[in-house]
Short mmCIF file of C-alpha atoms and ligand atoms in Angstrom, two decimals:
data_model
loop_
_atom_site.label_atom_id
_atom_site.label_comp_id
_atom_site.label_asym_id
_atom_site.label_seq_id
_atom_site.Cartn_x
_atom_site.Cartn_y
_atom_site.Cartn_z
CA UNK A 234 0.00 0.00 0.00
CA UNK A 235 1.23 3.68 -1.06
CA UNK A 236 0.97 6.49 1.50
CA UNK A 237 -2.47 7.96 -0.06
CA UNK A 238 -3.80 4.49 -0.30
CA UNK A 239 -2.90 3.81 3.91
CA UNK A 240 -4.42 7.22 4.23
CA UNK A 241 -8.07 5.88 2.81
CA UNK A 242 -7.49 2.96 4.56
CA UNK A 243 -7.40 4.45 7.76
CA UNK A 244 -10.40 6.61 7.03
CA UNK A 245 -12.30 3.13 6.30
CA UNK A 246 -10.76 1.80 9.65
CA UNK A 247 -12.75 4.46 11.55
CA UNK A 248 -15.51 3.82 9.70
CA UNK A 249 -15.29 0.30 10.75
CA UNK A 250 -14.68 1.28 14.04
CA UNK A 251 -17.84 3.78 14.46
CA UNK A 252 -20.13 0.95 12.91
CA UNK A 253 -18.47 -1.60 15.44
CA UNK A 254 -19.24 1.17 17.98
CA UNK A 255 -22.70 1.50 17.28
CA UNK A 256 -24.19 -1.95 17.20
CA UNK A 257 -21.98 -3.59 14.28
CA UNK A 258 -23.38 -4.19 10.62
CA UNK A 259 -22.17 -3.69 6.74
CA UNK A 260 -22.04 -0.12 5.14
CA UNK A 261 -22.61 0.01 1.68
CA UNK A 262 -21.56 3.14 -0.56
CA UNK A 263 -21.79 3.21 -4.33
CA UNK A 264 -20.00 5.89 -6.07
CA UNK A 265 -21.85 8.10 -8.50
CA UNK A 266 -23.62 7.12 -11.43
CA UNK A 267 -22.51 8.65 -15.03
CA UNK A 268 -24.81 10.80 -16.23
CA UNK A 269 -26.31 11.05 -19.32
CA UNK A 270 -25.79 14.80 -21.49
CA UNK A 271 -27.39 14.84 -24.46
CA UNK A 272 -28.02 11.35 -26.94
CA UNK A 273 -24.82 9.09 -26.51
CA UNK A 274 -22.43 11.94 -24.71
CA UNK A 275 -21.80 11.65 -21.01
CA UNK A 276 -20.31 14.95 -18.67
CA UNK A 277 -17.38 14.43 -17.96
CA UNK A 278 -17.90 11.66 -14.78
CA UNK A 279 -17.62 12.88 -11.06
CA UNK A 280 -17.29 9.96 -8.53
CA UNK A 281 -18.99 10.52 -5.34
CA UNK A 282 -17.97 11.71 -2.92
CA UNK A 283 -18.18 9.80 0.32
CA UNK A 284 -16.95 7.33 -2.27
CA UNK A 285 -13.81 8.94 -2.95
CA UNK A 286 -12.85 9.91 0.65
CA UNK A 287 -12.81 6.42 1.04
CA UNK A 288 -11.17 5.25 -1.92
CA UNK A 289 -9.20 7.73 -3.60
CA UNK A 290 -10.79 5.86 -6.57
CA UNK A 291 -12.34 7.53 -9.31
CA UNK A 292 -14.07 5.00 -11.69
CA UNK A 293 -18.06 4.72 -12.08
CA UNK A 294 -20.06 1.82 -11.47
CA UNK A 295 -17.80 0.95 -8.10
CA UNK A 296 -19.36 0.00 -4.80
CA UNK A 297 -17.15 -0.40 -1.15
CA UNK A 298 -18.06 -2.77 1.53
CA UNK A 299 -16.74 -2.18 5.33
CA UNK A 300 -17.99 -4.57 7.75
CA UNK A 301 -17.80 -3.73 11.40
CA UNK A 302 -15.00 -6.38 11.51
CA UNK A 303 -12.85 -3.98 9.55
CA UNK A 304 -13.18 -6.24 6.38
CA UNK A 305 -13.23 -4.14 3.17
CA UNK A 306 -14.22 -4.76 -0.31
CA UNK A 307 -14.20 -3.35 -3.64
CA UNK A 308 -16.69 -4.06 -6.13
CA UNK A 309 -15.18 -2.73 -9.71
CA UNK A 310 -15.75 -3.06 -13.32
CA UNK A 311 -13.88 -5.68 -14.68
CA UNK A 312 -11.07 -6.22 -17.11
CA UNK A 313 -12.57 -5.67 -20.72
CA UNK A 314 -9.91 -4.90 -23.56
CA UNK A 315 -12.86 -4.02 -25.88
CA UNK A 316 -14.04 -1.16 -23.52
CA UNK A 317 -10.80 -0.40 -22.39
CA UNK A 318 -9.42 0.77 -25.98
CA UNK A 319 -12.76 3.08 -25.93
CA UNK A 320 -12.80 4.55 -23.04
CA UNK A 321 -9.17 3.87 -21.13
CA UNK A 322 -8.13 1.59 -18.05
CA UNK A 323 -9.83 0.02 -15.83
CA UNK A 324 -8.13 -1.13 -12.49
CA UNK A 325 -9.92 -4.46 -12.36
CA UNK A 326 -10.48 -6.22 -9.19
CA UNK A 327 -7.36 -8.46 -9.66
CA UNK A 328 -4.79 -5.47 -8.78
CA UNK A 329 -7.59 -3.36 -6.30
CA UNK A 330 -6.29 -4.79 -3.38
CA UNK A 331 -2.69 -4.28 -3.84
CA UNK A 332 -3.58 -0.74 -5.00
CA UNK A 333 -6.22 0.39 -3.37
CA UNK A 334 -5.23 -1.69 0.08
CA UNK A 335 -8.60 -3.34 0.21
CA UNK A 336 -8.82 -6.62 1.74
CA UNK A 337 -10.48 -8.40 -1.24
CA UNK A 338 -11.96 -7.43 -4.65
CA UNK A 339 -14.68 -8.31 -7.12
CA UNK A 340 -16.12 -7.56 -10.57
CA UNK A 341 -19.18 -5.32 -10.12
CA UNK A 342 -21.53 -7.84 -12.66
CA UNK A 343 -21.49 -9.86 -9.31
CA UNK A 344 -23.23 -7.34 -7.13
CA UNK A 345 -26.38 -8.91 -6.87
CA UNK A 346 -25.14 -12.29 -6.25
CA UNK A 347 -22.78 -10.91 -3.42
CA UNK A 348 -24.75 -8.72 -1.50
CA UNK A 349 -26.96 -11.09 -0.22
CA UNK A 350 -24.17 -13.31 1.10
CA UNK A 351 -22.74 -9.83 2.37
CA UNK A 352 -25.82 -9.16 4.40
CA UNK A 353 -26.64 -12.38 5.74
CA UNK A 354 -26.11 -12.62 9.39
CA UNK A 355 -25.06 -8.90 9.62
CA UNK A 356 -27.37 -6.85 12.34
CA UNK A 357 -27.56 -3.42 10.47
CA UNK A 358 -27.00 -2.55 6.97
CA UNK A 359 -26.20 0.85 6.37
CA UNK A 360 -25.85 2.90 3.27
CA UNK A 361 -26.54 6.53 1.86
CA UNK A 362 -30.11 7.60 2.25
CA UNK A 363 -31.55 9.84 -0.10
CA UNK A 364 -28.02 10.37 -2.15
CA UNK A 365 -28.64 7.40 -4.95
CA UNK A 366 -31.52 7.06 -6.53
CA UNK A 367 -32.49 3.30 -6.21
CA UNK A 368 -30.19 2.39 -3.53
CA UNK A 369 -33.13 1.63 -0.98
CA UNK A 370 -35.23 -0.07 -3.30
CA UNK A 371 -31.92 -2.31 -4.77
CA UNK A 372 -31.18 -3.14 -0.68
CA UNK A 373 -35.07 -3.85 -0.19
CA UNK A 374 -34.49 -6.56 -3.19
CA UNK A 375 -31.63 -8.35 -1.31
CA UNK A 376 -32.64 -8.21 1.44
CA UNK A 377 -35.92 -10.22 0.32
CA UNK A 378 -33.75 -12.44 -0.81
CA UNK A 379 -32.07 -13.59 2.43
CA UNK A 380 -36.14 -13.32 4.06
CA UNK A 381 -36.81 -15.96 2.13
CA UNK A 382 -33.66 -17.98 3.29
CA UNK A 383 -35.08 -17.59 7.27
CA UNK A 384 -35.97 -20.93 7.57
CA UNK A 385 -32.66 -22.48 6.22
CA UNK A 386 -31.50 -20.47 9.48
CA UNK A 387 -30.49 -17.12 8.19
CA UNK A 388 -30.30 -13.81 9.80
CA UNK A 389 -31.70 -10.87 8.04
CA UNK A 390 -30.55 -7.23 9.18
CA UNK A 391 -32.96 -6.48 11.91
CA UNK A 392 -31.94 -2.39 10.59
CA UNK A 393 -31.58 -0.41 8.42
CA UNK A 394 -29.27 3.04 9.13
CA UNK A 395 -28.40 6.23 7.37
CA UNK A 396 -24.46 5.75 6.94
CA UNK A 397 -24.21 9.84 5.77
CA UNK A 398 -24.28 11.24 9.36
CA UNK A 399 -21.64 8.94 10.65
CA UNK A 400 -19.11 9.95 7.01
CA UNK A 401 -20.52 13.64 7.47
CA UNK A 402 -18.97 13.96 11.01
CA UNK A 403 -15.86 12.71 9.67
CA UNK A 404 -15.64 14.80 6.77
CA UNK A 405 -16.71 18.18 8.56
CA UNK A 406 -13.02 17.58 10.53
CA UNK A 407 -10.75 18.49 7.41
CA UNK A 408 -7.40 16.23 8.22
CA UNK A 409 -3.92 17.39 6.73
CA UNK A 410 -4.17 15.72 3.54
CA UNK A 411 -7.46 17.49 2.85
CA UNK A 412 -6.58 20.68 4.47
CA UNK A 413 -3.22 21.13 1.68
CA UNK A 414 -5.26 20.33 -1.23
CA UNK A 415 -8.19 22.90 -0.15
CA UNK A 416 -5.04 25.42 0.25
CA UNK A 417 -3.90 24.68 -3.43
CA UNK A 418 -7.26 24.83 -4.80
CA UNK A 419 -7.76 28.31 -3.44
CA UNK A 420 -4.27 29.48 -4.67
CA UNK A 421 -5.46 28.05 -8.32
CA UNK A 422 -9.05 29.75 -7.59
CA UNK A 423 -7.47 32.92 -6.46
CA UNK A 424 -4.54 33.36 -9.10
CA UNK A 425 -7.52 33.00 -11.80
CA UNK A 426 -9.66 36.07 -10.06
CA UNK A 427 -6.77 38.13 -10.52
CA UNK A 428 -6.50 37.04 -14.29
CA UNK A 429 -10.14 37.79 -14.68
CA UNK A 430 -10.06 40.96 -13.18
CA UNK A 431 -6.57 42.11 -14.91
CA UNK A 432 -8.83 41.25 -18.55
CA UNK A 433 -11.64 42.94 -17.78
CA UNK A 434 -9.77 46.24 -17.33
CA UNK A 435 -7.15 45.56 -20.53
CA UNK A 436 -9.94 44.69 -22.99
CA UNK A 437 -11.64 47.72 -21.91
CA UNK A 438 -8.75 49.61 -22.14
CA UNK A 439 -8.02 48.55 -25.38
CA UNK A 440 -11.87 49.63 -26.63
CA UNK A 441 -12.34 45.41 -27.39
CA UNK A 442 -15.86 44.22 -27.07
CA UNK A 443 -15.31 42.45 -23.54
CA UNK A 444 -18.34 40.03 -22.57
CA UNK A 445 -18.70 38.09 -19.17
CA UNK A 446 -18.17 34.95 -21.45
CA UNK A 447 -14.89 36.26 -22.06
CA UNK A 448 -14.24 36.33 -18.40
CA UNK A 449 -15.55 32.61 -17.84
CA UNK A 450 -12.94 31.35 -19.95
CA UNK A 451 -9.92 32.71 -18.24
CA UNK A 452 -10.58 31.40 -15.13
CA UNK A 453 -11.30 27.94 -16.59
CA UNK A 454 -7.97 28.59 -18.37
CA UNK A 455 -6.23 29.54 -14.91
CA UNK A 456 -7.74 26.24 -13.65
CA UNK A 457 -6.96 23.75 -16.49
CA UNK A 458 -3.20 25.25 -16.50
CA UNK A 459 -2.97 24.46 -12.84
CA UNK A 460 -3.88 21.02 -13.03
CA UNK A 461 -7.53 21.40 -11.43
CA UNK A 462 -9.92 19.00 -13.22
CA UNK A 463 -12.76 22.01 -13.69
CA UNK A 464 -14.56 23.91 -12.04
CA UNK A 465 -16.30 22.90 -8.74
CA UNK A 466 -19.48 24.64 -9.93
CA UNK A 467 -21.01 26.61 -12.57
CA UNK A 468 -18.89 29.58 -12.57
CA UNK A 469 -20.80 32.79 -12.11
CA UNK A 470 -19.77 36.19 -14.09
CA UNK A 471 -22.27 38.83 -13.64
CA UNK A 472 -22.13 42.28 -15.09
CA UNK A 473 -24.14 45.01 -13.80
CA UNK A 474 -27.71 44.08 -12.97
CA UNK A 475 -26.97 41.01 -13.55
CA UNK A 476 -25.19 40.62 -10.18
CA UNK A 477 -28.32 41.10 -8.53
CA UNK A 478 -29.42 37.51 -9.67
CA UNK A 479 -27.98 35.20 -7.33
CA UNK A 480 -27.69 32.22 -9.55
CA UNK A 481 -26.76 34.33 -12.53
CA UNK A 482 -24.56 32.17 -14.84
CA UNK A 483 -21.88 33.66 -17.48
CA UNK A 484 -24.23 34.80 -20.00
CA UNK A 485 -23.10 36.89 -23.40
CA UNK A 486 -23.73 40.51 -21.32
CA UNK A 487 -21.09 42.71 -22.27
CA UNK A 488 -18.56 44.42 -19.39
CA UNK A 489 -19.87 48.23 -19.32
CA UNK A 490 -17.58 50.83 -18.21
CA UNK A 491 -18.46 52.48 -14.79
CA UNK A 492 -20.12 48.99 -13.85
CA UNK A 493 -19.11 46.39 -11.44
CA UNK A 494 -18.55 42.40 -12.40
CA UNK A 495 -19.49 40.10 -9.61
CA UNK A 496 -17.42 36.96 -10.50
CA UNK A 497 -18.32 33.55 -8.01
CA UNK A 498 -15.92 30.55 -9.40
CA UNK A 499 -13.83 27.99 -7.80
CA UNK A 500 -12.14 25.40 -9.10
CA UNK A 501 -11.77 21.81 -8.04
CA UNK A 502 -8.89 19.91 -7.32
CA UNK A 503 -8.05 16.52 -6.85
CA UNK A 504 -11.19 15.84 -5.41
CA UNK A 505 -11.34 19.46 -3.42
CA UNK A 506 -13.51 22.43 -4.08
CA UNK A 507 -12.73 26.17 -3.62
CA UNK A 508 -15.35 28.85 -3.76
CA UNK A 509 -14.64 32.84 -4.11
CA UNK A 510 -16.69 35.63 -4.94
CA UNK A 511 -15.11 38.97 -6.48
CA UNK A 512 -16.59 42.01 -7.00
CA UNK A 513 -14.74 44.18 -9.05
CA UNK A 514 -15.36 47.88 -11.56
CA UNK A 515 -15.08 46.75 -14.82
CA UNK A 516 -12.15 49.25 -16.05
CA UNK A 517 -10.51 49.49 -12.54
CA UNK A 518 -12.37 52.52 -10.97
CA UNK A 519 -15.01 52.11 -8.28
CA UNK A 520 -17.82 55.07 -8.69
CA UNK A 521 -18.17 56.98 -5.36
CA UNK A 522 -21.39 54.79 -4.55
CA UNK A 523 -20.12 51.43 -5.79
CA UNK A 524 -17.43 52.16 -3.14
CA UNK A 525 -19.75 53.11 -0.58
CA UNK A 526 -21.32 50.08 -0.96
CA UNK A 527 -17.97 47.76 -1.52
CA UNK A 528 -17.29 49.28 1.73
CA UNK A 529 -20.17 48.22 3.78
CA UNK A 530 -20.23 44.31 2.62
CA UNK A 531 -16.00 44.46 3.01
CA UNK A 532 -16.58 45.48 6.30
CA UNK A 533 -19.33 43.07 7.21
CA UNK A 534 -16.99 40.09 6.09
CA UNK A 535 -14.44 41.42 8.79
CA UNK A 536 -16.82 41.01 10.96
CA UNK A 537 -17.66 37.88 10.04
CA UNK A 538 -13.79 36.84 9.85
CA UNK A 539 -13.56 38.35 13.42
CA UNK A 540 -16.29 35.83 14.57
CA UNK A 541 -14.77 32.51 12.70
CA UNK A 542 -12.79 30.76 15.75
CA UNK A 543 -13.08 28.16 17.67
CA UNK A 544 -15.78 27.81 20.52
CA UNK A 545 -17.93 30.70 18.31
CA UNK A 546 -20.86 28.91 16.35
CA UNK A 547 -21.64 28.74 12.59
CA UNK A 548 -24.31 31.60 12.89
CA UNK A 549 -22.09 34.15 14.87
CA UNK A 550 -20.29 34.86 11.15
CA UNK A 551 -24.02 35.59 9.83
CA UNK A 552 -25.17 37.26 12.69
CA UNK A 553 -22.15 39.69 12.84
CA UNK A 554 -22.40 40.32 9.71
CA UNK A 555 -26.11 41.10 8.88
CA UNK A 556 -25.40 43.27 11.78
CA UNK A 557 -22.77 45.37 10.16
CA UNK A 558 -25.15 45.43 6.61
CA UNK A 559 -28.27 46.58 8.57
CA UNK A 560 -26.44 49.36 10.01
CA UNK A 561 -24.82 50.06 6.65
CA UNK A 562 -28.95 49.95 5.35
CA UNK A 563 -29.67 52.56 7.51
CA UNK A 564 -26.61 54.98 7.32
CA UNK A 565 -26.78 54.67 3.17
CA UNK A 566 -30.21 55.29 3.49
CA UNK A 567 -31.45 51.97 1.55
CA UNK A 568 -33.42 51.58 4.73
CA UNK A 569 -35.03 54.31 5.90
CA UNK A 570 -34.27 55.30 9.62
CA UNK A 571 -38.32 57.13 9.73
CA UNK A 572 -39.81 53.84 8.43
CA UNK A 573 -37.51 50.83 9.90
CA UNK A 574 -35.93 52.30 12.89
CA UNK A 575 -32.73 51.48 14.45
CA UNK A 576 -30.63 48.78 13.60
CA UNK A 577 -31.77 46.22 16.26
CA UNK A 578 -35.40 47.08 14.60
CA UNK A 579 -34.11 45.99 11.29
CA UNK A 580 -32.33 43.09 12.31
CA UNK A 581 -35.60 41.84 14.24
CA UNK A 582 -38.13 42.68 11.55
CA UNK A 583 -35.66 40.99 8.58
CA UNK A 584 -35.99 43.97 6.47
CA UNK A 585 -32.23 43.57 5.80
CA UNK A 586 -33.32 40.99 3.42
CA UNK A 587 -34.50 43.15 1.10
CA UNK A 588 -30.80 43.73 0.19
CA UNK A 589 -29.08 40.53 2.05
CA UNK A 590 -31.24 37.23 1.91
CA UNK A 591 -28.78 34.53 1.70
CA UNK A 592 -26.85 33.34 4.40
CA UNK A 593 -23.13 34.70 5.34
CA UNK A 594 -21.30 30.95 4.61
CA UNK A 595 -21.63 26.86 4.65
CA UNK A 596 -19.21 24.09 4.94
CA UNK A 597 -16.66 23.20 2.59
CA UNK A 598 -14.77 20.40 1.43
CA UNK A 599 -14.87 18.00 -0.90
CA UNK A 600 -18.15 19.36 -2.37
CA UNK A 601 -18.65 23.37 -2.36
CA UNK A 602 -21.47 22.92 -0.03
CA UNK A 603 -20.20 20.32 1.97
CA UNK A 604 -21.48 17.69 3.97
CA UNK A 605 -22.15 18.32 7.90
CA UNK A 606 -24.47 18.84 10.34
CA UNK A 607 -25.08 22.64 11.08
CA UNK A 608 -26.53 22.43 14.62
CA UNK A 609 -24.60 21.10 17.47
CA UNK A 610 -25.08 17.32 18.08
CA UNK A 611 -26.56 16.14 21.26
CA UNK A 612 -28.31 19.66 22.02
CA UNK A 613 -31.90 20.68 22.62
CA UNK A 614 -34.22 22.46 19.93
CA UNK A 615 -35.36 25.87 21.31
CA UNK A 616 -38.85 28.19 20.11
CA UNK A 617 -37.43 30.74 17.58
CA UNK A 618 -39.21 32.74 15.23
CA UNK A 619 -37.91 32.22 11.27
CA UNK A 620 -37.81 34.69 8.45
CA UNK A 621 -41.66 34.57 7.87
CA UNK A 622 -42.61 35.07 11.24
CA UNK A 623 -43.36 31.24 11.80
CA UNK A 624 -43.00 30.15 15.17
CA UNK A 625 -39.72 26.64 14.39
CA UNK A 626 -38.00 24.66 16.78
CA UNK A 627 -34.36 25.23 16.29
CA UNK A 628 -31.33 23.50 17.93
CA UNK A 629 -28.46 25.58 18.52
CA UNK A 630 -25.86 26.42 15.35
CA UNK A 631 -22.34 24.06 15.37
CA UNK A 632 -19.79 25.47 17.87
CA UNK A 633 -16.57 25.67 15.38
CA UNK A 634 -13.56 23.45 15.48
CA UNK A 635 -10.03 23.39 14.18
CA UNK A 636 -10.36 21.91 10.85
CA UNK A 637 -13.76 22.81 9.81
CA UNK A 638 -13.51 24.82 6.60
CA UNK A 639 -16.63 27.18 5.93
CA UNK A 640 -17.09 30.03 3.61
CA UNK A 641 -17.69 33.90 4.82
CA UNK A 642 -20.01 35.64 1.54
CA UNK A 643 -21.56 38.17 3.05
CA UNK A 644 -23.06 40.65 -0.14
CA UNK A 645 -25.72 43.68 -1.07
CA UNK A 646 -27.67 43.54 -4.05
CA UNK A 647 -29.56 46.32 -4.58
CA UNK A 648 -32.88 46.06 -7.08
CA UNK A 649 -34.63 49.41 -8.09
CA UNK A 650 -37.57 50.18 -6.49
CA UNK A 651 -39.27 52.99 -4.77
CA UNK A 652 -37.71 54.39 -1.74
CA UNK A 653 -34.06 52.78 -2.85
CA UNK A 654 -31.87 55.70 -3.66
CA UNK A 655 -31.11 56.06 -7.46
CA UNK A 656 -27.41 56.04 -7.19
CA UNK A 657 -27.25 52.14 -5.57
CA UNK A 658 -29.65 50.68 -8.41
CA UNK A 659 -28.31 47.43 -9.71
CA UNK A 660 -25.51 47.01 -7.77
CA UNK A 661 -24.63 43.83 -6.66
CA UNK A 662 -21.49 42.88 -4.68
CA UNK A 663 -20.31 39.91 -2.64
CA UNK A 664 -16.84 39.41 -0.81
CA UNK A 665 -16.41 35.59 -0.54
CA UNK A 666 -13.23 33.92 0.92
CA UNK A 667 -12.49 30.46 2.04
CA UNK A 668 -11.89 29.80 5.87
CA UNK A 669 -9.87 27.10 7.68
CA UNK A 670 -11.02 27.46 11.27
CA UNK A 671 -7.74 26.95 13.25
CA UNK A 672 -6.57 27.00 17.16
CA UNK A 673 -6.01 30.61 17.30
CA UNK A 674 -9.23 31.87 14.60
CA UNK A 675 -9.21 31.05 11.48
CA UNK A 676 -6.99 30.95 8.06
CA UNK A 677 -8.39 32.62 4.96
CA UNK A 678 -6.80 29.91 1.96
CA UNK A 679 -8.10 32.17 -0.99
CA UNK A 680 -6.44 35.81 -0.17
CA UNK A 681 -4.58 35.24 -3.25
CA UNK A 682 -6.37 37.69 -4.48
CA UNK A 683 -6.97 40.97 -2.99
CA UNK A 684 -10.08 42.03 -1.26
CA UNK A 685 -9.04 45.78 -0.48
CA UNK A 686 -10.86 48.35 -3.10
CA UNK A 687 -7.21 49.75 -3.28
CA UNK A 688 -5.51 46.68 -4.23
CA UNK A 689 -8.17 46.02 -6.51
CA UNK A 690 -7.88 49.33 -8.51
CA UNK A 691 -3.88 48.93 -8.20
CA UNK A 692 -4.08 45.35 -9.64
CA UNK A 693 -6.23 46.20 -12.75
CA UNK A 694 -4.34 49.06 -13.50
CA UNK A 695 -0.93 47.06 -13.47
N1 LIG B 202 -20.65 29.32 -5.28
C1 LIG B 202 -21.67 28.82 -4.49
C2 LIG B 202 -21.79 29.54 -3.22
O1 LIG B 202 -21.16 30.56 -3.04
O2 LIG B 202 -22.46 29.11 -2.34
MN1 MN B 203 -20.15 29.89 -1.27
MN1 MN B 204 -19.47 31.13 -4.19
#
């Protein structure tokens, strides 16, 4: 076994170990299926993840067994030279275990005769709910299978248990390995926000007919040089209004002069995801009230950054910095002081989210919005009020470790309407950085690429 291969290995040890620890049984995880584009083309094939963090292996149609006894198996596709001079190599279940450092592999055509002897005897099966469309009704066929063998004396699983919360509270604890991949990922992510932002302001300069398409493709080109495998998610390049649409894609728009560019891409590596949002004037010059704006949200994701450490909990970020926006609301006048009041008014009546109605971060890792329970484990829910006014029972937010990795996005996005001062119409900004929370606070990985209005305007005029 290699070092990365001992490394999945022990992750499936503690796996073994937590299902040993909680009554024993068989966890089953497929990885992903491919998926169909258009006619006979596939996209290009993502494993799954929970997969992958336990196998470092990246082909479809694979399936990993860990019994409580710390037995592990890989199911795999096997050898086929006809296929393989299509559509490349396949490991094959004859070198897995040396290379994977499984105890014992198998072609994947016999999954349906193996699972049954897999289960049989085994008090608990556990697998995925609600990730793979199928799964439960695939287990509910094997397991009918050893029913009907009851009388011949054998045991069926008495249970049947959700195996993502036991992999989610692994994953949520980001170990070394994970921790210097998410750090090159949001070098790679960063380096390519600085191309993007240094092309905006040359084709503009040069009078060229700059789109936000234009845009997309440097950063995939910053990626792809870099070695990621793509981007970890649709890459969003908005220009002008269209920043105000939060799932705004990179559309044809062209890059006006004296308007911003909101640009949210990451890319992924090895496995990894990165996430970073921009905002940036088009030719290099903020407008006095883009930078009164810029401002506010830059200083709301200090405050945010101030309230990432360890013993805070995943809603202090949000909290401190809707604060910082509502005040902003008011002092800008977006909010009117007559009609809303101070800023604990505006915080309690949520009028903030006329401007601010997404939350200030989530969890990342492997995928951009990772896996992991946001309320603390083991705690009580308590009577809140939500957004609408409906009365919800709420358990307390996640108290923050070393080694969680969460985002901090806090943003204004400012529609026109009546009341909303003229000079703030269609601007949309968000400041987006990647966190690892650490001992002492936390450790932004993406600050590749400047944040500062100053920096910014220095950097596209270079
Ligand atoms: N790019 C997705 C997000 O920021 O949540
Ligand atoms: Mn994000
Ligand atoms: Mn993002």
């Amino acid at each position: 076994m290699n070092t990365s291969s001992s490394l999945y290995a022990r992750r499936r040890a503690a796996v073994a170990r937590a299902l040993k620890a909680a009554g024993g049984g068989v966890a089953l995880l497929p990885t992903a299926p491919e998926q169909s584009r258009n006619r006979d083309s596939h996209y290009a094939y993502r494993h799954d993840s929970y997969f992958y963090y336990l196998t470092g292996f990246d082909e479809p149609e694979s399936w990993l067994l860990i019994e409580a006894s710390g037995k592990t198996t890989l199911l795999c596709r096997p050898k086929n030279l006809e296929r393989e001079i299509w559509d490349g190599i396949r490991l094959g279940p004859k070198a897995a275990p040396a290379a994977l450092g499984v105890d014992a592999a198998h072609s994947v055509e016999r999954l349906d005769t193996l699972m049954p002897q897999v289960l049989a005897n085994q008090p608990t099966v556990w697998f995925p709910f609600a990730t793979h469309h199928g799964l439960q009704t695939q287990v509910e066929g094997w397991l009918e299978q050893l029913r009907a063998k009851v009388r011949l004396g054998v045991g069926c699983p008495q249970s049947q248990r959700d195996l993502c919360g036991l992999l989610d509270e692994m994953r949520l604890i980001k170990d070394s390995h994970e921790v210097a991949i998410l750090k090159r990922a949001g070098k790679i992510s960063a380096q390519a926000h600085v191309r993007a932002m240094r092309t905006s302001a040359a084709m503009l300069r040069a009078g060229l007919d700059a789109r936000e398409y234009h845009l997309d493709a440097e950063l995939l080109h910053e990626f792809r040089r870099h070695g990621s495998q793509a981007a970890a998610y649709t890459s969003i390049v908005a220009a002008g209004a269209n920043a105000c649409v939060l799932h705004y894609r990179a559309g044809p728009a062209p890059l006006k002069a004296g308007e911003l560019c909101l640009i949210d891409a990451g890319c992924e590596l090895d496995g990894y995801a990165s996430d970073i949002t921009r905002t940036f004037p088009t030719n290099g010059r903020f407008t006095p009230a883009q930078r009164q704006l810029y401002d506010l949200v830059l200083q709301a994701q200090k405050a945010a950054i101030a309230a990432t450490r360890p013993g805070k909990r995943f809603m202090d970020p949000h909290n401190a910095a809707v604060r910082v926006l509502a005040q902003g609301m008011l002092d800008t006048g977006l909010l009117s002081k007559q009609k809303h009041g101070r800023v604990d008014d505006v915080i309690e009546s949520g009028a903030y989210r006329q401007f601010y109605m997404h939350r200030t971060g989530h969890w990342m890792g492997m995928d951009v919005h990772d896996c992991g329970d946001y309320t603390e484990p083991g705690t009580r829910a308590r009577q809140e009020t939500d957004a609408t006014g409906q009365t919800v029972m709420r358990r307390p937010s996640r108290i923050l470790r070393p080694g969680m990795v969460l985002t901090i996005e806090p943003g204004i996005y400012v529609r026109p309407g009546k009341g909303v001062p003229r000079e703030f119409w269609n601007i949309g900004i968000r400041i987006e950085d990647d966190a690892l929370v650490t001992a002492q606070g936390c450790q932004l990985l993406t600050r590749g690429v400047p944040v500062e209005p100053d920096e910014i305007e220095a950097l596209m005029r270079g």
